[in-house]
Tab-separated table of C-alpha atoms in Angstrom:
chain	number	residue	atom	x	y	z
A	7	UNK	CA	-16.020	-18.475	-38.396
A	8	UNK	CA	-18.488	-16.499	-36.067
A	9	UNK	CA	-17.259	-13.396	-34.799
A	10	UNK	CA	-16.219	-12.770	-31.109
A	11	UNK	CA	-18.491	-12.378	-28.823
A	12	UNK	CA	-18.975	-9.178	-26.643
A	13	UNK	CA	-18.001	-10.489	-23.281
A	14	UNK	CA	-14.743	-13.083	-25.259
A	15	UNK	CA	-13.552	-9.597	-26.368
A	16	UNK	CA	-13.587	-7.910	-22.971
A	17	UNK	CA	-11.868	-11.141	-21.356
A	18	UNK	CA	-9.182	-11.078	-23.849
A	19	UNK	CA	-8.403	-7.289	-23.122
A	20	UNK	CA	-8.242	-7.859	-19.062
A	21	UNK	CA	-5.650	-10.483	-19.817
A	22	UNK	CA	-4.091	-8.459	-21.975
A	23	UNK	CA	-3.684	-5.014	-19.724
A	24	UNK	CA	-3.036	-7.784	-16.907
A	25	UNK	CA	0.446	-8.961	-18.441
A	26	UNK	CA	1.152	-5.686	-19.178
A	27	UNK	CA	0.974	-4.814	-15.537
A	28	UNK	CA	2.471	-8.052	-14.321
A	29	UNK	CA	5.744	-7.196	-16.479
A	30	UNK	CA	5.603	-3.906	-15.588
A	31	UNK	CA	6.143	-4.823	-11.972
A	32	UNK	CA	8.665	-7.614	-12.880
A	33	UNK	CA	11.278	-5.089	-14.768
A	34	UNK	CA	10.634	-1.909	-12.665
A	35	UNK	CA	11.930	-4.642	-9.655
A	36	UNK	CA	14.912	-5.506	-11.327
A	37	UNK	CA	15.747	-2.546	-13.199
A	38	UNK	CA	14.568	0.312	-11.831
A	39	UNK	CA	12.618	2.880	-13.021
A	40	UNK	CA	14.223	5.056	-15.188
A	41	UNK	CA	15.504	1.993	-16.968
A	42	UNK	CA	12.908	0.455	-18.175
A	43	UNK	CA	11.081	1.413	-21.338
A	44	UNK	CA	7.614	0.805	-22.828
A	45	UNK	CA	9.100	-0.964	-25.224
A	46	UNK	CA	10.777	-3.612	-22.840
A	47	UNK	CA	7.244	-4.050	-20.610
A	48	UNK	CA	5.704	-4.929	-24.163
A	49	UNK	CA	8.504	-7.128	-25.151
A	50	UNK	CA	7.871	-9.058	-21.993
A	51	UNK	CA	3.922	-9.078	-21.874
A	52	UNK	CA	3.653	-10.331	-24.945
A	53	UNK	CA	2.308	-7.798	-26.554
A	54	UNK	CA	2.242	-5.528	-29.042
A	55	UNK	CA	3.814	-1.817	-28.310
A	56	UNK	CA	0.548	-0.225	-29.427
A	57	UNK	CA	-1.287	-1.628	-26.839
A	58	UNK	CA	0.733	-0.119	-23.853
A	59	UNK	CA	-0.597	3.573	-25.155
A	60	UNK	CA	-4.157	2.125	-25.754
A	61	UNK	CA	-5.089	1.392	-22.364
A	62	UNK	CA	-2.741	3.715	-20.716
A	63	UNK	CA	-1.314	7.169	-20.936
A	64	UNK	CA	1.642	6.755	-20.201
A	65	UNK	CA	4.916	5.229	-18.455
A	66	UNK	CA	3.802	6.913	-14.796
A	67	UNK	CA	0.237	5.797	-15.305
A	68	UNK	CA	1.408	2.318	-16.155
A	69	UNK	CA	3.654	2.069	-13.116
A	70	UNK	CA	1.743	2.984	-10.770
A	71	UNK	CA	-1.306	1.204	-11.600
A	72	UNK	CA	1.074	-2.074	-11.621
A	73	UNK	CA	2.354	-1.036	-7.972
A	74	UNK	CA	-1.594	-0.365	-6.892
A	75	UNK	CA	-2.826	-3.814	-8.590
A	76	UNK	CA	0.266	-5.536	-6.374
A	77	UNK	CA	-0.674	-3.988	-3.403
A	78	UNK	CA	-4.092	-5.190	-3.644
A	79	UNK	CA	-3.605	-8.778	-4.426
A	80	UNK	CA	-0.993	-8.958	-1.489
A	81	UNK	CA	-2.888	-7.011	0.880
A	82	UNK	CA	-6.267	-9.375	-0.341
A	83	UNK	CA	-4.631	-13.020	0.204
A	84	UNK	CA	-3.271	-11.734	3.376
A	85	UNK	CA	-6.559	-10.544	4.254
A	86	UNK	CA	-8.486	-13.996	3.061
A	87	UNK	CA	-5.421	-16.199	4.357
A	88	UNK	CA	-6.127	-19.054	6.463
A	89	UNK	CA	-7.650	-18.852	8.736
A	90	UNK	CA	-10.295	-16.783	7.481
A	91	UNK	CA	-11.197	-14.087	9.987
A	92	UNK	CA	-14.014	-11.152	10.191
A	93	UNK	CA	-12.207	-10.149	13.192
A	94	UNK	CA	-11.638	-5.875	12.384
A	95	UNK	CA	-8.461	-6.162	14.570
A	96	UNK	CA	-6.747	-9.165	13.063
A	97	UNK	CA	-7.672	-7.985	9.619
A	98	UNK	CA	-6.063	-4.381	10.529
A	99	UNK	CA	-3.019	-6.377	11.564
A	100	UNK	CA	-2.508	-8.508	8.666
A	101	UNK	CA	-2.927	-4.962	6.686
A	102	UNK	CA	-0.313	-3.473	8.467
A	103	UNK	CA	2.061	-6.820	7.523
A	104	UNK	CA	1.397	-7.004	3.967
A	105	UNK	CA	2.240	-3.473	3.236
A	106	UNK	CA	5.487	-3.303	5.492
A	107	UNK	CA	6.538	-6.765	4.122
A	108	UNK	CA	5.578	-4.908	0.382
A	109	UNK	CA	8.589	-2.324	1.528
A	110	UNK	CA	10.982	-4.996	2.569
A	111	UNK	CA	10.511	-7.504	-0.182
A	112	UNK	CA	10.312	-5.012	-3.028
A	113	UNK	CA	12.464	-1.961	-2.015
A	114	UNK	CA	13.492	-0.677	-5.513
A	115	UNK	CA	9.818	-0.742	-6.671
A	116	UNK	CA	8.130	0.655	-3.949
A	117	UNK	CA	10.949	3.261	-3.911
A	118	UNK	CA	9.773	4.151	-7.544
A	119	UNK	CA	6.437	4.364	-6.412
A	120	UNK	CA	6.772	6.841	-3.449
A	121	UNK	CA	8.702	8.814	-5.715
A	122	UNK	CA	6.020	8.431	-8.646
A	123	UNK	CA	3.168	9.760	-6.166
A	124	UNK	CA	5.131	12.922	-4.676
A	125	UNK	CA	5.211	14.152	-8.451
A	126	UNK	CA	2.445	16.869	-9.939
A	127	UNK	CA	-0.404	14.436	-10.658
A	128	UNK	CA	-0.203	12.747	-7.312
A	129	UNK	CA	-2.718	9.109	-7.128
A	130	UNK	CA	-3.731	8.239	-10.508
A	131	UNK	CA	-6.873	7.261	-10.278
A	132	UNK	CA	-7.471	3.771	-11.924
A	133	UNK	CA	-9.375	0.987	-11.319
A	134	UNK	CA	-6.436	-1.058	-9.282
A	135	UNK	CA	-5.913	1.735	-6.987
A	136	UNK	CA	-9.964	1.828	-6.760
A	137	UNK	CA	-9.894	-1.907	-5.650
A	138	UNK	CA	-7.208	-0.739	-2.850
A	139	UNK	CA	-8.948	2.017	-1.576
A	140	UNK	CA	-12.556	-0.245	-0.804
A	141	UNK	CA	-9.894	-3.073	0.759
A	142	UNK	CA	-8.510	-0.603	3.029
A	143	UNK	CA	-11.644	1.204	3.636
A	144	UNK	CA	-13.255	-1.545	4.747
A	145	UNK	CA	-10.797	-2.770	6.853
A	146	UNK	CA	-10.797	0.959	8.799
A	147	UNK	CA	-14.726	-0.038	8.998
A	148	UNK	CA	-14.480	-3.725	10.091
A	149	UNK	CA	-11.872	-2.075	12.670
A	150	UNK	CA	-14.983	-0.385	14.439
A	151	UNK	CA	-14.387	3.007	13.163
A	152	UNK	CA	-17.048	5.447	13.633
A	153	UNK	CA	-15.712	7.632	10.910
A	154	UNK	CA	-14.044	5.961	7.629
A	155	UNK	CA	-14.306	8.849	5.566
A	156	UNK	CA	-11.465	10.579	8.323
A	157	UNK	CA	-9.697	7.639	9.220
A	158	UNK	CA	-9.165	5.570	6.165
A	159	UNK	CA	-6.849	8.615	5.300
A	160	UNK	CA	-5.057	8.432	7.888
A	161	UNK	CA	-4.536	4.948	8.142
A	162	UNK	CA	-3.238	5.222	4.258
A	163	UNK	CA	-1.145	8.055	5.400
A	164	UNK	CA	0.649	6.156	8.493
A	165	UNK	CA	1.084	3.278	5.469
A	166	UNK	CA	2.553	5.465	3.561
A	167	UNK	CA	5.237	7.127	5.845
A	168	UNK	CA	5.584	3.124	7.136
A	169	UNK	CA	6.596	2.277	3.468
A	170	UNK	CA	9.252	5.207	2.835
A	171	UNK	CA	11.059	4.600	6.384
A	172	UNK	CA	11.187	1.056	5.624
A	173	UNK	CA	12.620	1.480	1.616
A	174	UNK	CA	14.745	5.094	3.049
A	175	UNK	CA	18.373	4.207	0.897
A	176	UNK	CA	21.260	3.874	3.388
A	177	UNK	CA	18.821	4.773	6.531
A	178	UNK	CA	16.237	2.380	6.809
A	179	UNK	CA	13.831	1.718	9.574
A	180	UNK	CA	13.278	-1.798	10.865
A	181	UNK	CA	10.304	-2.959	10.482
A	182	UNK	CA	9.417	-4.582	13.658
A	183	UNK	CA	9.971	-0.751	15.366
A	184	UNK	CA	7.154	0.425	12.940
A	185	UNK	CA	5.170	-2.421	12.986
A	186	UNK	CA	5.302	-1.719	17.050
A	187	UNK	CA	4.451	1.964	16.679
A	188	UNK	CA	1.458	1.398	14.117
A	189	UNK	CA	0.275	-1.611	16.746
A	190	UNK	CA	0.438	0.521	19.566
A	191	UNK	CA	-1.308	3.345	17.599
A	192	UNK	CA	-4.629	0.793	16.391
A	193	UNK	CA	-4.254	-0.799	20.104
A	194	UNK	CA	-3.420	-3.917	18.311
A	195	UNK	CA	-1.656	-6.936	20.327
A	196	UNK	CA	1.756	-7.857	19.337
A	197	UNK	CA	0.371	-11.609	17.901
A	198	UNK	CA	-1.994	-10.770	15.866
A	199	UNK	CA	-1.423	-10.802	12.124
A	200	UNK	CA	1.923	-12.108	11.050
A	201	UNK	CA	4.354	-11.220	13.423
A	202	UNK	CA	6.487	-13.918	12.564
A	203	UNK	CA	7.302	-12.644	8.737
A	204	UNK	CA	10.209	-9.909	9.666
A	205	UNK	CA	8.158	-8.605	12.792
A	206	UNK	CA	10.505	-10.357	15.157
A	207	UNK	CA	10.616	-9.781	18.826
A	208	UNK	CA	8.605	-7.069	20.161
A	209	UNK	CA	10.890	-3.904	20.092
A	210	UNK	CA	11.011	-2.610	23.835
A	211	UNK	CA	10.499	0.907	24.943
A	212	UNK	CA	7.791	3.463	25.179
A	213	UNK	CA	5.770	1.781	22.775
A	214	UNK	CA	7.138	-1.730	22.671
A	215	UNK	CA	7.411	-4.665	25.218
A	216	UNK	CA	7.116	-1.697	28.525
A	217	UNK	CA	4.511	0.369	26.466
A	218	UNK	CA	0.443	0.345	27.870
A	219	UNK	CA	-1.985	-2.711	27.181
A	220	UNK	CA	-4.048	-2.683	24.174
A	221	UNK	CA	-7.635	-2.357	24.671
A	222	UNK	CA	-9.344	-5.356	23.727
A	223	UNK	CA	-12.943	-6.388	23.062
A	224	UNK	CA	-13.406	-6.257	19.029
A	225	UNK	CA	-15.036	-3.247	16.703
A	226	UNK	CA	-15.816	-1.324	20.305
A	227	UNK	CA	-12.147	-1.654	21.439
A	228	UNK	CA	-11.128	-0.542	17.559
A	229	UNK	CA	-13.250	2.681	18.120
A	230	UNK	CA	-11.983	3.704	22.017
A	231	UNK	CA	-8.212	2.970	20.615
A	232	UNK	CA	-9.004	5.660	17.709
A	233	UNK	CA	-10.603	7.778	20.558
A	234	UNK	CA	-7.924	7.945	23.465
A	235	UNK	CA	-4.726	7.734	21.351
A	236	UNK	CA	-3.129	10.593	19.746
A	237	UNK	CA	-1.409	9.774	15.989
A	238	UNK	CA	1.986	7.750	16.705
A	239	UNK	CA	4.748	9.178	14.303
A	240	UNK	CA	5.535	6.126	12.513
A	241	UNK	CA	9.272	6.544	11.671
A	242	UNK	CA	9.620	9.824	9.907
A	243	UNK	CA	7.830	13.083	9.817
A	244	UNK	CA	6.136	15.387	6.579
A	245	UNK	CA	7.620	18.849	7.027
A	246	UNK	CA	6.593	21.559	5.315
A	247	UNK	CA	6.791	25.137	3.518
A	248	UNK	CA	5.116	27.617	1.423
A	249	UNK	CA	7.734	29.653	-0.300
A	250	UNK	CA	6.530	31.963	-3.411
A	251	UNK	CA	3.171	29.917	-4.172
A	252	UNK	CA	5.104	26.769	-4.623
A	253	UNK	CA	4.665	23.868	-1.638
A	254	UNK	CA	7.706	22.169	-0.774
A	255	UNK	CA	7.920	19.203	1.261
A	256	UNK	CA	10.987	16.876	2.066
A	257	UNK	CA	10.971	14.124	4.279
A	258	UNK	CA	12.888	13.566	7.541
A	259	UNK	CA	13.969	11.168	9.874
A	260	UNK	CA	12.320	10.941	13.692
């Protein structure tokens, strides 16, 4: 029998740290956390326990480069759905949707992943969140920014705050009331994207059915919004403090 080839080898080992990230996703969801071991993501995958501490270094690393390879394949078919678009301001919108609906259909794992980030080593940089990072990039760039390298920060930032008022335990924020504020913020019009997955009715108010017009016109519409608008707080604000060398931030509601 002829040995393996090269390229059968590195096929078998994508599959392989695949499952492992696929049941790492499935019994964070159901179980939490805390309590679920490296053992029991094996047990699922398929795999042996060695493996989980061959291609990663550990539990956090493992979790959060499940959460990140999630995020991009939901935020990737909503962005190649039918019907396929190169429209910057539709594919903004259906950005803004698959994240948010992320928060409301998986609440105990993105919980455990807001939590995982806020810790000492922050992002782990793997090759999921990499494929995240040029999705959302390039959506800030289809968008008609004239600056991605200060705006896709932001926009992952405004995500971000979206996804913890959304998943906040015993104080959540609807969704449609952020999806509003982050529309009104990208001068994005109410129908665009998927409004009808948990957007709802247009909230009313300062920035809902009474608020201003959104500028239209495509990748030069995209760059006046991110010109005349000020940052919308999206639910919840980032205070914080310097006390003895040590930062300390805690979130807290608008």
């Amino acid at each position: 029998m002829s040995p393996r080839s090269a390229s059968v080898n590195e096929e078998l080992r994508r599959r392989s740290r695949e499952r492992l990230l696929q049941a790492t996703v499935e019994l964070v969801g159901e179980r939490g956390y805390e309590a679920t071991t490296l053992g029991d993501i094996a047990d699922r995958a398929g795999s042996a326990r060695g493996l989980v501490s061959y291609y990663f270094p550990g539990k956090r690393q493992l979790f959060q480069s499940a959460v990140h390879r999630l995020m991009h394949l939901t935020l990737e078919e909503a962005l190649e759905r039918e019907p396929r678009t190169a429209d910057g301001r539709e594919r903004l919108a259906r950005a803004v949707d698959a994240i948010l609906g992320l928060a409301v259909d998986r609440p105990v794992l993105m919980r455990a992943h807001m939590a995982g980030i806020l810790q000492a080593e922050g992002f782990v940089q793997c090759p999921e969140q990499q494929r995240l990072a040029f999705l959302l990039r390039d959506t800030v760039e289809r968008y008609g920014s004239p600056n991605v390298d200060t705006d896709y920060p932001l926009l992952r930032a405004l995500l971000m705050g979206a996804v913890f008022a959304v998943a906040l335990p015993g104080a959540p924020m609807p969704r449609a009331r952020l999806r509003a504020e982050l529309f009104q913020r990208y001068g994005l019009d109410w129908e665009l994207g998927f409004p009808g997955r948990g957007g709802g009715a247009r909230p009313r108010g300062p920035h809902g059915a009474g608020g201003p017009a959104p500028p239209r016109g495509g990748a030069g519409a995209g760059r006046r919004a991110l010109r005349a608008r000020p940052p919308v707080a999206v639910g919840v604000r980032l205070w914080g403090r310097h006390r003895g060398g040590t930062d300390q931030w805690w979130w807290r509601s608008k």
